[in-house]
XYZ file of N, CA and C in Angstrom:
354
model
N 95.206 102.199 115.147
C 95.209 101.357 114.058
C 93.927 100.443 113.163
N 93.108 101.974 114.274
C 91.629 101.968 112.907
C 91.523 102.646 112.683
N 90.256 101.970 111.133
C 90.105 103.385 110.811
C 88.659 104.098 111.196
N 88.030 105.375 109.965
C 87.255 105.536 110.957
C 86.457 104.784 111.184
N 84.759 104.545 111.396
C 83.846 103.303 111.912
C 83.968 102.388 112.527
N 85.153 102.257 113.390
C 85.456 101.244 114.022
C 86.423 99.573 113.156
N 86.586 100.053 112.437
C 86.607 98.497 111.047
C 88.296 98.792 111.391
N 89.343 97.869 111.523
C 90.396 97.947 111.213
C 91.311 98.003 110.087
N 91.985 98.958 110.051
C 92.323 99.409 109.030
C 93.651 98.032 108.558
N 93.836 97.482 107.046
C 94.016 96.452 106.794
C 94.795 97.289 106.001
N 95.711 98.480 104.958
C 96.714 98.782 104.605
C 97.563 98.376 104.611
N 99.541 97.701 104.130
C 100.387 98.572 104.518
C 100.598 96.255 104.794
N 102.121 96.180 105.676
C 102.637 95.275 105.762
C 102.465 95.168 107.083
N 102.845 94.055 107.276
C 103.266 93.936 109.385
C 104.806 93.741 109.327
N 105.153 94.614 110.216
C 106.896 94.672 110.351
C 107.029 92.899 111.207
N 106.914 92.190 110.578
C 106.734 89.898 110.665
C 108.432 90.394 111.613
N 109.225 90.996 111.274
C 110.596 90.598 111.618
C 110.821 91.005 113.546
N 109.355 91.436 113.516
C 109.674 91.352 115.028
C 109.138 89.679 115.706
N 108.869 88.983 114.549
C 108.517 87.325 114.884
C 109.581 86.575 115.576
N 110.513 86.854 114.706
C 111.758 86.684 114.750
C 112.524 86.687 116.770
N 112.003 88.046 117.233
C 112.215 88.685 118.682
C 111.500 87.205 118.961
N 112.282 86.495 120.163
C 111.157 85.510 121.350
C 110.076 86.385 122.191
N 110.501 87.159 122.803
C 109.506 88.256 123.840
C 108.639 88.612 122.779
N 108.901 89.441 121.202
C 107.850 90.147 120.835
C 106.641 88.385 120.453
N 107.422 87.558 119.954
C 106.107 86.446 119.636
C 105.444 86.015 120.797
N 106.188 85.623 121.296
C 105.332 85.278 123.222
C 103.745 86.037 122.921
N 104.328 87.551 122.938
C 104.074 88.344 123.079
C 102.390 88.174 122.660
N 102.753 88.438 121.342
C 101.511 88.022 120.095
C 101.470 86.555 120.032
N 101.465 85.514 120.552
C 100.943 84.427 120.396
C 99.637 84.896 121.507
N 100.494 85.390 122.984
C 99.197 85.216 124.477
C 98.267 86.022 123.758
N 98.669 87.704 123.220
C 97.577 88.598 122.766
C 96.744 88.390 121.632
N 97.099 86.742 120.794
C 96.108 86.406 120.096
C 94.969 85.348 120.540
N 95.167 84.387 121.590
C 95.063 83.863 122.197
C 94.072 84.529 122.841
N 94.483 85.691 123.592
C 93.598 86.074 124.839
C 92.686 87.049 123.837
N 92.640 87.555 123.355
C 91.598 88.114 121.533
C 90.456 86.925 121.208
N 90.823 85.967 121.392
C 90.697 84.259 120.484
C 89.275 83.917 120.940
N 89.564 83.831 122.252
C 89.222 83.362 123.454
C 87.478 84.044 124.079
N 87.916 85.849 124.015
C 86.838 86.261 123.847
C 85.670 86.551 122.390
N 86.101 86.001 121.570
C 85.452 85.844 120.515
C 84.192 85.545 120.678
N 83.134 86.329 120.554
C 81.649 86.200 120.950
C 81.329 84.668 120.130
N 80.684 83.602 120.653
C 80.180 82.627 120.054
C 79.308 82.140 119.031
N 79.416 82.220 118.119
C 78.155 81.966 116.680
C 77.022 82.715 116.244
N 76.521 83.596 116.457
C 75.835 84.003 116.121
C 74.824 83.153 114.741
N 73.322 82.847 114.861
C 72.747 82.278 114.651
C 72.647 82.371 113.036
N 72.074 83.944 113.081
C 71.413 85.251 112.368
C 73.327 85.494 111.451
N 74.295 85.579 111.939
C 75.011 86.299 110.859
C 75.812 85.520 110.248
N 75.927 85.816 109.177
C 76.283 85.156 107.692
C 77.928 84.814 108.110
N 78.153 83.714 107.081
C 79.408 83.546 107.068
C 80.927 84.238 107.014
N 80.142 85.191 105.747
C 81.399 85.649 105.754
C 81.449 86.951 106.688
N 80.290 87.180 107.551
C 80.380 88.064 109.002
C 81.421 87.538 109.787
N 81.029 86.467 110.294
C 81.762 85.421 110.605
C 83.579 85.357 110.846
N 83.921 84.970 109.091
C 84.825 85.178 108.864
C 85.733 87.043 108.688
N 84.954 88.178 108.388
C 85.511 89.291 108.809
C 86.280 89.698 110.383
N 85.086 88.475 111.354
C 85.116 89.040 112.474
C 86.931 88.580 112.903
N 86.524 87.466 112.517
C 87.982 86.687 112.855
C 89.075 87.043 111.993
N 88.772 87.410 111.420
C 89.818 88.759 110.337
C 90.997 90.069 111.246
N 89.153 90.511 111.678
C 89.606 91.258 112.312
C 90.326 91.527 114.023
N 89.745 90.056 114.478
C 90.874 89.874 115.492
C 91.432 89.261 115.399
N 91.823 89.023 114.668
C 93.531 88.331 114.286
C 94.301 89.170 114.239
N 93.884 90.301 112.604
C 94.618 91.115 112.656
C 94.976 92.797 113.740
N 94.517 92.841 114.344
C 94.229 93.278 115.468
C 95.386 93.561 116.566
N 95.657 92.449 117.048
C 97.217 92.319 117.543
C 97.950 92.327 116.861
N 98.123 91.410 115.386
C 99.254 91.281 114.920
C 99.788 93.092 114.794
N 98.947 93.693 114.663
C 99.113 95.511 114.204
C 99.731 96.005 115.664
N 99.483 95.924 116.816
C 99.434 96.208 118.318
C 100.651 96.144 118.024
N 101.226 94.618 118.497
C 102.218 93.970 118.337
C 103.618 94.322 117.451
N 103.188 93.619 116.286
C 103.743 93.993 115.409
C 104.526 94.787 114.914
N 103.067 96.000 114.591
C 103.304 97.322 114.054
C 103.468 97.231 112.285
N 103.706 98.310 112.038
C 103.842 98.168 110.495
C 105.019 98.117 110.132
N 105.181 97.761 109.101
C 107.021 97.723 108.196
C 106.922 98.864 108.415
N 107.923 99.015 107.764
C 108.758 100.572 107.192
C 109.075 100.278 106.031
N 108.502 101.539 105.467
C 108.663 101.002 103.648
C 110.478 101.355 103.523
N 110.576 99.828 102.449
C 112.467 99.782 102.393
C 113.082 100.976 101.346
N 112.295 101.543 100.520
C 113.086 102.700 99.158
C 111.920 103.545 99.644
N 112.322 104.215 101.378
C 111.516 105.302 100.870
C 112.562 106.790 101.056
N 112.230 107.216 100.859
C 113.343 108.629 101.171
C 114.859 108.229 100.078
N 114.477 107.463 99.036
C 115.732 107.533 98.179
C 116.227 108.616 97.789
N 115.058 109.395 96.970
C 115.380 110.408 96.435
C 114.568 112.095 97.408
N 114.115 111.849 98.633
C 113.854 113.092 99.389
C 114.820 114.123 99.345
N 115.957 113.575 99.264
C 117.679 115.132 99.600
C 117.703 115.566 97.923
N 117.007 114.831 96.820
C 116.943 115.522 95.403
C 115.928 115.534 94.539
N 115.285 115.311 95.841
C 113.547 115.760 94.754
C 113.147 117.457 93.928
N 113.331 118.101 94.741
C 113.890 119.736 94.116
C 114.329 119.391 92.219
N 115.574 119.177 93.073
C 116.261 118.946 91.361
C 116.016 117.984 90.649
N 115.104 117.098 91.083
C 115.099 116.084 90.254
C 114.210 116.432 89.338
N 112.985 117.058 90.135
C 112.119 118.099 89.022
C 112.005 118.164 88.360
N 113.223 119.565 88.483
C 113.462 120.484 87.968
C 113.872 120.212 86.251
N 114.808 118.921 86.399
C 115.172 117.804 85.723
C 114.627 117.450 84.577
N 113.417 117.218 85.352
C 112.583 116.562 84.703
C 111.196 117.323 84.367
N 110.881 118.278 84.483
C 110.177 119.514 84.381
C 110.689 120.385 82.868
N 112.170 119.974 82.703
C 112.947 120.246 81.101
C 112.825 119.490 80.625
N 113.200 118.082 80.746
C 113.176 117.115 80.056
C 112.471 117.615 79.265
N 111.021 117.258 80.529
C 109.441 117.523 79.670
C 109.389 118.724 78.525
N 109.540 119.678 78.825
C 109.729 120.739 78.143
C 110.598 120.413 76.127
N 111.738 120.039 77.205
C 112.197 119.899 75.132
C 111.250 118.739 74.941
N 111.162 117.978 75.626
C 110.132 116.384 74.708
C 108.931 117.104 74.153
N 108.303 117.469 74.428
C 107.206 118.841 74.130
C 107.339 119.099 73.203
N 108.721 120.039 72.704
C 109.043 121.139 71.712
C 109.553 119.667 70.796
N 110.080 118.695 70.864
C 110.280 118.023 69.575
C 109.108 117.850 69.608
N 108.124 116.970 70.454
C 107.149 116.422 69.302
C 106.001 117.251 68.746
N 105.755 118.611 69.130
C 104.841 119.574 68.786
C 105.482 119.999 66.968
N 106.354 120.547 67.418
C 107.523 120.432 65.889
C 108.775 119.614 65.611
N 108.315 118.923 65.491
C 109.857 118.135 64.482
C 111.449 118.808 63.927
N 111.301 120.280 64.216
C 112.031 120.976 63.200
C 113.392 120.306 64.008
N 114.763 121.021 63.071
C 116.158 120.901 63.542
C 116.392 121.587 64.783
N 115.775 122.404 65.514
C 116.366 123.259 66.490
C 115.014 122.293 67.790
N 114.239 122.032 67.298
C 113.651 121.018 68.800
C 114.077 119.976 68.952
N 115.079 119.357 67.764
C 115.262 117.929 67.455
C 116.490 117.861 68.886
N 117.774 118.933 67.921
C 118.671 118.822 69.417
C 118.083 118.840 70.764
N 117.300 120.455 70.964
C 116.641 120.285 72.393
C 116.343 119.059 72.713
N 115.843 117.935 71.966
C 114.965 116.920 73.121
C 116.621 115.668 73.161
N 117.224 115.667 71.923
C 118.625 115.051 72.522
C 119.399 115.732 73.414
N 119.174 116.680 73.817
C 119.900 117.739 74.980
C 119.030 117.212 76.054
N 118.294 117.151 75.989
C 116.826 116.084 77.475
C 117.687 114.829 77.549
N 117.322 114.235 76.401
C 117.555 113.231 76.724
C 119.399 112.613 78.146
N 120.406 113.991 77.887
C 121.271 113.616 78.466
C 121.106 114.493 79.707
N 119.767 114.562 80.016
C 119.561 115.491 81.394
C 119.659 114.045 82.592
N 118.520 113.487 81.777
C 118.341 112.470 82.646
C 119.048 111.098 82.997
């Protein structure tokens, strides 16, 4: 859950649906309370921004550990048809480029055919 350098990876969304499960909710609260209890006392020379970053990381870390990342909602919509879609798009782009480069009657026909492909 950490990126290189020990910093917490903050990309992506958390799976907050797990908070609806009472056992996960309680586990998250206890884990967060434990980590906040061990949060070091403010260093006099530490900047406010630095302290906020430390607090954010302390809150984010148990959230990632307990809740995990949310799954992408639309991941894999085209996975099965990727090759076919790429072939159609390449053909469409070829027809469109032919039309744009030379707007002759034959190329216009090719362009209109490409619009029917996708």
